[in-house]
Amino acid sequence: MDVAGSVLDPELGDHVCLPFAGEGERIAATRLFTANGLRRGARVLIVTCARTPEETRAWLAPAVPGLARAEAEGRVVIRPAGGTTLTGRRPDPSRVLKGLSAAVERAGEDGHAGLYALVDAAWGAGDPARQTTCEAVSNPLFGERRLASVCQYDLRLFSGEAVERAASVHPIAPERAALRYAVTSRPPGLRLSGDVDLTNRQALASVLAPLEREPGEVVLDVTAMGFIDAGSAQLLAATALARQGRPTVVVCGEAVARVLRLVRADALLTVRRGADG
């Protein structure tokens, strides 16, 4: 895997699953992610598990000039998984969401452009199914576009099935469809771009879930979406159905409108034509 790819230079709002096969890949990924986060003016939070913060710092310092100063200034924070409010000793979806939200708020209050979080997923290896739930419930938070996270999955610790399950709830993973999204407020809804298919459909489901509770009209602007498959289009219809008659509008180009008509989603929501992307 080429760890120098764009997944290690994410935009704020990106939630990435990154499997890796050995220490060389872990180190290269951490170095690039840290350097990119600093370049973007974000606070870089590195949550370690398989390696201690001291071990991580020892091999990261020679690779990232000025690391010691960046730590002293709070631009880089290295913490063990067990010592953070983010993870704790076992996967807990509520704890993860609260911990991430608090870390994002602190980064903003301290004057940083956002939070770049690199998390060693080994902290949840003992309960991978529950860890996958933690990943999914955190997805809506990324729609605020103040957080970018790369979750590192060690292929020596996680089974192929566990990695596949984790990747499916991340909007972005190498060699898979990539979804980006932003929360909108007037009217409430989402602006989505990229692609959705079977590989990240579960991620889309978790992003849409909060809209089911919105009391008034919601608008999904997908004019920048390049591709959506029929199964994912059905999720838009399911969201509208769960809203029990409250208006749901999808603004899209002709290609997406065609898929929505194919799955008869237009019987449950309003399809409004926007500029074709």
C-alpha positions as a printed NumPy array, in Angstrom:
array([[  0.   ,   0.   ,   0.   ],
       [  1.301,   3.475,  -0.836],
       [  0.875,   5.308,   2.462],
       [  1.871,   8.579,   0.808],
       [ -1.576,   8.862,  -0.732],
       [ -4.179,  11.503,  -0.048],
       [ -5.689,   9.555,   2.854],
       [ -2.765,  10.844,   4.936],
       [ -3.436,  14.425,   3.888],
       [ -7.159,  14.455,   4.662],
       [ -9.489,  17.4  ,   4.511],
       [-11.269,  18.41 ,   7.692],
       [-14.363,  16.237,   7.655],
       [-12.62 ,  13.098,   6.408],
       [-12.925,   9.874,   8.433],
       [-10.476,   7.345,   7.041],
       [ -9.859,   3.652,   7.664],
       [ -6.214,   2.753,   6.953],
       [ -5.147,  -0.888,   7.257],
       [ -1.395,  -1.446,   7.521],
       [  0.854,  -4.497,   7.41 ],
       [  3.936,  -3.667,   9.477],
       [  5.881,  -1.166,  11.539],
       [  7.381,   0.481,   8.47 ],
       [  3.92 ,   1.427,   7.231],
       [  2.809,   2.558,  10.698],
       [  5.824,   4.846,  11.045],
       [  5.573,   6.274,   7.53 ],
       [  1.871,   6.96 ,   7.965],
       [  2.337,   8.665,  11.333],
       [  5.123,  10.873,   9.994],
       [  3.155,  12.012,   6.953],
       [ -0.071,  12.534,   8.863],
       [  1.666,  14.613,  11.531],
       [  3.508,  16.765,   9.011],
       [  0.339,  17.364,   6.996],
       [ -1.717,  18.252,  10.05 ],
       [  0.874,  20.786,  11.19 ],
       [  1.049,  22.27 ,   7.698],
       [ -2.73 ,  22.752,   7.75 ],
       [ -2.615,  24.542,  11.101],
       [ -4.528,  21.797,  12.921],
       [ -3.806,  20.298,  16.297],
       [ -2.457,  16.779,  15.744],
       [ -3.655,  14.204,  18.269],
       [ -1.885,  10.839,  18.131],
       [ -3.597,   8.119,  20.162],
       [ -1.189,   5.22 ,  20.675],
       [ -1.859,   1.666,  21.777],
       [  0.564,  -0.959,  20.479],
       [  3.43 ,   1.494,  21.085],
       [  3.844,   3.844,  24.034],
       [  3.888,   7.611,  23.569],
       [  7.588,   7.551,  24.435],
       [  8.352,   4.98 ,  21.741],
       [  6.254,   6.895,  19.224],
       [  7.99 ,  10.161,  20.088],
       [ 11.437,   8.554,  19.757],
       [ 11.004,   7.556,  16.114],
       [  8.748,  10.452,  15.156],
       [ 11.023,  13.266,  16.36 ],
       [ 13.815,  12.69 ,  13.8  ],
       [ 11.235,  12.483,  11.   ],
       [  9.22 ,  15.602,  11.891],
       [ 11.421,  18.69 ,  12.369],
       [ 10.347,  20.783,  15.319],
       [  8.277,  18.042,  16.952],
       [  9.436,  18.882,  20.491],
       [  8.461,  22.514,  20.063],
       [  5.137,  21.552,  18.483],
       [  4.38 ,  19.37 ,  21.51 ],
       [  5.377,  22.119,  23.924],
       [  3.028,  24.515,  22.133],
       [  0.138,  22.02 ,  22.095],
       [  0.149,  21.659,  18.319],
       [  0.98 ,  17.947,  18.693],
       [ -0.461,  15.811,  21.484],
       [  0.585,  12.165,  21.954],
       [ -1.531,  10.125,  24.351],
       [ -1.94 ,   6.416,  25.199],
       [ -5.35 ,   4.984,  24.367],
       [ -5.99 ,   3.944,  27.958],
       [ -5.215,   7.436,  29.201],
       [ -7.614,   9.386,  27.041],
       [-11.269,  10.273,  27.416],
       [-11.556,   9.204,  23.784],
       [-11.172,   5.48 ,  24.199],
       [-10.904,   4.104,  27.708],
       [-10.303,   0.432,  28.303],
       [-13.071,  -0.957,  26.112],
       [-15.036,   0.271,  23.091],
       [-17.819,   2.554,  24.294],
       [-19.706,   4.474,  21.562],
       [-20.969,   7.184,  23.92 ],
       [-17.503,   7.747,  25.381],
       [-15.869,   7.948,  21.95 ],
       [-18.393,  10.491,  20.689],
       [-18.102,  12.667,  23.795],
       [-14.313,  12.425,  23.794],
       [-14.008,  13.384,  20.133],
       [-16.452,  16.264,  20.51 ],
       [-14.55 ,  17.628,  23.506],
       [-11.188,  17.318,  21.743],
       [-12.527,  19.184,  18.704],
       [-13.897,  21.964,  20.903],
       [-10.599,  22.325,  22.77 ],
       [ -8.641,  22.537,  19.517],
       [-10.886,  25.362,  18.327],
       [-10.742,  27.206,  21.649],
       [ -6.941,  27.017,  21.546],
       [ -6.846,  28.671,  18.139],
       [ -6.173,  25.687,  15.9  ],
       [ -7.741,  25.296,  12.458],
       [ -9.202,  21.956,  13.488],
       [ -8.246,  18.579,  14.942],
       [ -6.232,  15.95 ,  13.081],
       [ -6.579,  12.656,  14.987],
       [ -4.483,   9.572,  14.24 ],
       [ -5.844,   6.642,  16.225],
       [ -4.268,   3.206,  16.637],
       [ -7.345,   0.979,  16.389],
       [ -5.593,  -1.725,  18.403],
       [ -7.326,  -0.256,  21.475],
       [-10.527,  -1.995,  20.353],
       [ -9.072,  -5.256,  19.048],
       [-10.599,  -7.207,  21.925],
       [-14.128,  -6.316,  20.789],
       [-13.978,  -5.433,  17.077],
       [-17.744,  -5.515,  16.569],
       [-18.336,  -2.92 ,  19.27 ],
       [-15.417,  -0.89 ,  17.975],
       [-17.085,  -0.779,  14.563],
       [-20.145,   0.691,  16.28 ],
       [-17.905,   3.376,  17.805],
       [-16.59 ,   4.257,  14.347],
       [-20.092,   4.481,  12.883],
       [-21.66 ,   6.634,  15.611],
       [-18.841,   9.182,  15.298],
       [-19.467,   9.763,  11.561],
       [-22.043,  12.587,  11.955],
       [-19.496,  14.616,  13.957],
       [-17.248,  14.827,  10.897],
       [-19.981,  16.708,   9.047],
       [-19.066,  19.799,  11.068],
       [-15.8  ,  19.893,   9.068],
       [-13.627,  20.566,  12.115],
       [-12.193,  17.061,  12.494],
       [-10.15 ,  14.724,  10.322],
       [ -9.239,  11.264,  11.542],
       [ -7.233,   8.332,  10.233],
       [ -7.862,   5.074,  12.077],
       [ -4.949,   2.65 ,  11.717],
       [ -5.886,  -1.041,  11.604],
       [ -3.003,  -3.465,  12.082],
       [ -3.556,  -6.465,   9.804],
       [ -1.568,  -8.58 ,  12.27 ],
       [ -4.172,  -7.95 ,  14.989],
       [ -7.461,  -7.791,  13.103],
       [ -8.968, -10.546,  10.967],
       [ -9.822,  -9.834,   7.35 ],
       [-13.505,  -9.883,   8.318],
       [-12.961,  -7.342,  11.111],
       [-11.027,  -4.99 ,   8.825],
       [-13.706,  -5.279,   6.143],
       [-16.403,  -4.462,   8.687],
       [-14.448,  -1.467,   9.973],
       [-13.7  ,  -0.152,   6.493],
       [-17.361,  -0.365,   5.502],
       [-18.424,   2.131,   8.185],
       [-15.699,   4.618,   7.281],
       [-16.657,   7.076,   4.53 ],
       [-13.116,   6.823,   3.11 ],
       [-10.685,   3.915,   2.808],
       [ -7.982,   3.073,   0.258],
       [ -9.223,   1.521,  -2.995],
       [-12.87 ,   2.121,  -2.077],
       [-15.526,   4.689,  -2.871],
       [-14.871,   7.955,  -1.012],
       [-17.673,  10.028,   0.52 ],
       [-17.398,  13.562,   1.878],
       [-20.198,  15.487,   3.555],
       [-20.958,  18.668,   5.459],
       [-23.817,  19.556,   7.773],
       [-25.998,  22.428,   6.561],
       [-28.32 ,  24.491,   8.746],
       [-30.647,  26.626,   6.583],
       [-32.52 ,  24.435,   5.963],
       [-31.122,  21.52 ,   7.995],
       [-29.525,  18.792,   5.933],
       [-26.314,  17.632,   4.338],
       [-24.148,  18.485,   1.377],
       [-22.573,  15.302,  -0.005],
       [-19.885,  14.727,  -2.605],
       [-17.837,  11.842,  -3.915],
       [-19.169,   8.343,  -4.472],
       [-21.263,   5.807,  -2.58 ],
       [-21.526,   2.107,  -3.294],
       [-21.492,  -1.169,  -1.381],
       [-18.021,  -0.429,   0.035],
       [-19.111,   2.595,   2.098],
       [-22.892,   2.292,   2.145],
       [-22.995,   1.632,   5.886],
       [-21.078,   4.854,   6.446],
       [-23.731,   6.753,   4.498],
       [-26.441,   5.15 ,   6.645],
       [-24.792,   6.431,   9.826],
       [-24.401,   9.925,   8.349],
       [-28.092,  10.066,   7.379],
       [-29.417,   8.716,  10.693],
       [-29.542,  12.049,  12.603],
       [-31.789,  13.549,   9.919],
       [-34.578,  11.196,  10.928],
       [-35.053,  13.301,  14.08 ],
       [-35.193,  16.713,  12.377],
       [-38.661,  18.242,  12.948],
       [-38.99 ,  20.228,   9.71 ],
       [-37.862,  20.008,   6.121],
       [-34.401,  18.605,   5.411],
       [-32.444,  19.056,   2.196],
       [-29.781,  16.701,   0.872],
       [-27.639,  18.472,  -1.7  ],
       [-25.911,  15.754,  -3.726],
       [-25.183,  17.794,  -6.846],
       [-21.455,  17.161,  -6.33 ],
       [-21.891,  13.399,  -5.976],
       [-20.288,  11.497,  -8.811],
       [-21.951,   8.107,  -8.289],
       [-24.564,   6.441,  -6.115],
       [-25.659,   2.85 ,  -6.557],
       [-29.214,   1.599,  -6.223],
       [-28.736,   0.178,  -2.728],
       [-27.361,   3.46 ,  -1.438],
       [-30.147,   5.425,  -3.137],
       [-32.594,   3.28 ,  -1.211],
       [-31.038,   4.621,   1.998],
       [-32.188,   8.1  ,   1.004],
       [-35.698,   6.732,   0.557],
       [-35.494,   4.922,   3.905],
       [-34.486,   8.182,   5.601],
       [-37.495,   9.949,   4.096],
       [-39.773,   7.101,   5.191],
       [-38.426,   7.234,   8.749],
       [-39.248,  10.946,   8.87 ],
       [-42.949,  10.051,   8.727],
       [-44.166,  12.579,   6.21 ],
       [-41.964,  15.528,   7.127],
       [-40.527,  16.937,   3.88 ],
       [-37.274,  15.479,   2.573],
       [-35.731,  17.071,  -0.509],
       [-32.85 ,  15.73 ,  -2.602],
       [-31.155,  18.233,  -4.904],
       [-29.235,  16.377,  -7.575],
       [-28.14 ,  16.116, -11.169],
       [-29.749,  13.885, -13.766],
       [-27.545,  10.846, -13.111],
       [-28.538,  10.614,  -9.441],
       [-32.154,  11.527, -10.233],
       [-32.264,   8.581, -12.617],
       [-31.152,   6.164,  -9.881],
       [-33.677,   7.622,  -7.43 ],
       [-36.452,   7.099,  -9.957],
       [-35.201,   3.563, -10.585],
       [-35.655,   2.612,  -6.913],
       [-38.896,   4.654,  -6.717],
       [-37.454,   6.927,  -4.04 ],
       [-39.302,   9.829,  -5.645],
       [-42.499,   8.408,  -4.147],
       [-41.154,   9.212,  -0.666],
       [-39.054,  12.332,  -1.182],
       [-38.916,  15.352,  -3.447],
       [-36.301,  15.222,  -6.189],
       [-35.202,  18.682,  -7.21 ],
       [-32.854,  19.168, -10.132],
       [-29.639,  21.033,  -9.472],
       [-26.601,  21.671, -11.644],
       [-25.189,  18.474, -13.091],
       [-21.789,  17.818, -11.629]])
